[in-house]
Tab-separated table of C-alpha atoms in Angstrom:
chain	number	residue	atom	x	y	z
A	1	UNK	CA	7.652	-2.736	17.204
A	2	UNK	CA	7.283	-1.222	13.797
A	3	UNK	CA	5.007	-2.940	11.136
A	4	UNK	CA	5.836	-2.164	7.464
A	5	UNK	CA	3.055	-2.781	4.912
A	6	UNK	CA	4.967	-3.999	1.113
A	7	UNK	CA	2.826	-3.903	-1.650
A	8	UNK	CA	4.008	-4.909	-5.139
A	9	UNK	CA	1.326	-4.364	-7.633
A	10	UNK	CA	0.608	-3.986	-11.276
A	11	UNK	CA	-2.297	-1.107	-12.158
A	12	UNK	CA	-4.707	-2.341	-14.946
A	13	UNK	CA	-7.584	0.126	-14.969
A	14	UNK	CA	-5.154	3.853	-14.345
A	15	UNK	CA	-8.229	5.978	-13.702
A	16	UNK	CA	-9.375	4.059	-11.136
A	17	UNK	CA	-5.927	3.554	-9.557
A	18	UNK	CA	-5.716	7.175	-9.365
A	19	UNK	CA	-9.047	7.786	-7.361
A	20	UNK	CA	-7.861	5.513	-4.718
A	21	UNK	CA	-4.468	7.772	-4.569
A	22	UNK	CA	-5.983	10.921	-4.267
A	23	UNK	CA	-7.883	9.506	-1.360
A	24	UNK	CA	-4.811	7.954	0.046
A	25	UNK	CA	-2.896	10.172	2.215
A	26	UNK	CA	-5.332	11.933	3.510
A	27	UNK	CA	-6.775	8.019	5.441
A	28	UNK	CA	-2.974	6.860	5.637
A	29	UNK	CA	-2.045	10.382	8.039
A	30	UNK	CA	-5.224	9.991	9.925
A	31	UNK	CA	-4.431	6.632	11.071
A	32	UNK	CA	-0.874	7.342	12.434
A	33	UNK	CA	1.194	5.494	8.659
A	34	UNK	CA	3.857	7.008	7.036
A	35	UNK	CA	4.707	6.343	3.020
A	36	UNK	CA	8.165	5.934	2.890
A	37	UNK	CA	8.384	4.472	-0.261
A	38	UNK	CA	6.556	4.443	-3.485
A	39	UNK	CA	7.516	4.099	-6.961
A	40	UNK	CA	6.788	2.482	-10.373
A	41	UNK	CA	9.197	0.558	-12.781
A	42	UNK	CA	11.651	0.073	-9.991
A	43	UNK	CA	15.304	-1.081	-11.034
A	44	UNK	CA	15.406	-5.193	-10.962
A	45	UNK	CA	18.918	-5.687	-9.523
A	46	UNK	CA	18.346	-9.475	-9.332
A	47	UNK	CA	15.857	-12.271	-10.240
A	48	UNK	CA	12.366	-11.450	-12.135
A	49	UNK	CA	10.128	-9.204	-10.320
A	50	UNK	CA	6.579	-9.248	-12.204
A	51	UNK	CA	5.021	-6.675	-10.445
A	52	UNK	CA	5.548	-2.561	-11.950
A	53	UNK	CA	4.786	-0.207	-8.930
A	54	UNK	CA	5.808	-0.788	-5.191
A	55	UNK	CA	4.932	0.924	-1.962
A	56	UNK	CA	6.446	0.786	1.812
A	57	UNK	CA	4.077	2.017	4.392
A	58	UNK	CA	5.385	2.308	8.174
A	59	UNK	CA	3.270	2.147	11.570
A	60	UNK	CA	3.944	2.195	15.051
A	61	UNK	CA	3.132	-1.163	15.453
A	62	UNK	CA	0.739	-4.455	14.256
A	63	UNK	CA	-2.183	-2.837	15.816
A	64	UNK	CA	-1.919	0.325	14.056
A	65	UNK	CA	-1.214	-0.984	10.668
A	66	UNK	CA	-4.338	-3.191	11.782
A	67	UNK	CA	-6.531	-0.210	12.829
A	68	UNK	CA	-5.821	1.201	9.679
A	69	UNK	CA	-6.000	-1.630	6.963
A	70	UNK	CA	-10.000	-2.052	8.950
A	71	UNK	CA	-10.740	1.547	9.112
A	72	UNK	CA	-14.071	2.712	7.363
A	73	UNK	CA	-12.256	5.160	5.250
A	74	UNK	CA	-9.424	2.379	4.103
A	75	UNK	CA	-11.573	0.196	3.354
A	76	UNK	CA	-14.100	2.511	0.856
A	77	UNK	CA	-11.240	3.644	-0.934
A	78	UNK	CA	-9.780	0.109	-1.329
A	79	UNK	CA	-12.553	-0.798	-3.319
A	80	UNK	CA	-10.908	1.251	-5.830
A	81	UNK	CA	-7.235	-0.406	-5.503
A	82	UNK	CA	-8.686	-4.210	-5.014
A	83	UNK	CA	-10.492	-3.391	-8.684
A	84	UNK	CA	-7.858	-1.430	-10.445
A	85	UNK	CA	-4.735	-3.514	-9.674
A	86	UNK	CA	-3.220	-6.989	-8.505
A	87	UNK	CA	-0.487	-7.897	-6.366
A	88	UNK	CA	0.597	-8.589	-3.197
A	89	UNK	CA	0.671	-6.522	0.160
A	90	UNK	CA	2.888	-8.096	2.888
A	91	UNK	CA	2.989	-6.954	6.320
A	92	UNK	CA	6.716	-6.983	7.693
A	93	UNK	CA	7.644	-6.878	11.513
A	94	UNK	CA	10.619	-4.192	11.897
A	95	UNK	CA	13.230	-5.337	14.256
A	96	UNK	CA	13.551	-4.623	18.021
C-alpha cells in the first residue's frame, strides 16, 4: 500500500534550508520516493493553516518510506532541515 510523507513547515534559517534541498533528490530517488508535491505560500481555502511551505512525498509502501526516513544519507542531510525549519511531517497510508 502506498505511504505518503506530509510535511507542513515554516523555514527560519533559508541558507540552511537550501543545503538540505540540494541534497534532497538525489537521497529521495535513491531510496525508491517520489515528490509529488511541493510548494510555499499555498492558497488557504479554509481554516488557518500556520505553516508557509508544504511537501507530499510518495513510496511504495511503510517500509520504504521507513528505509528511507533511517537511511544514512536522510538522516545527515536532515540535520540541516530539523535546524532550519519547524513543522510537522505526517505519514499517510494511501488506500487499497
Amino acid at each position: 500500500m502506498t505511504v505518503y510523507a506530509v510535511a507542513q513547515i515554516s523555514i527560519h534559517d533559508r541558507q540552511r534550508y537550501d543545503k538540505y534541498v540540494a541534497g534532497f533528490m538525489d537521497v529521495l530517488l535513491k531510496y525508491g520516493g517520489r515528490l509529488l508535491a511541493a510548494q510555499e505560500n499555498p492558497e488557504v481555502v479554509e481554516g488557518r493553516w500556520p505553516y508557509e511551505k508544504i511537501i507530499l512525498l510518495a513510496f511504495e509502501d511503510r517500509r520504504a518510506f521507513e528505509v528511507w526516513a533511517g537511511s544514512p544519507e536522510y538522516r545527515e542531510i536532515s540535520e540541516d532541515r530539523v535546524a532550519s525549519t519547524d513543522g510537522v511531517v505526517l505519514a499517510v497510508n494511501g488506500l487499497p
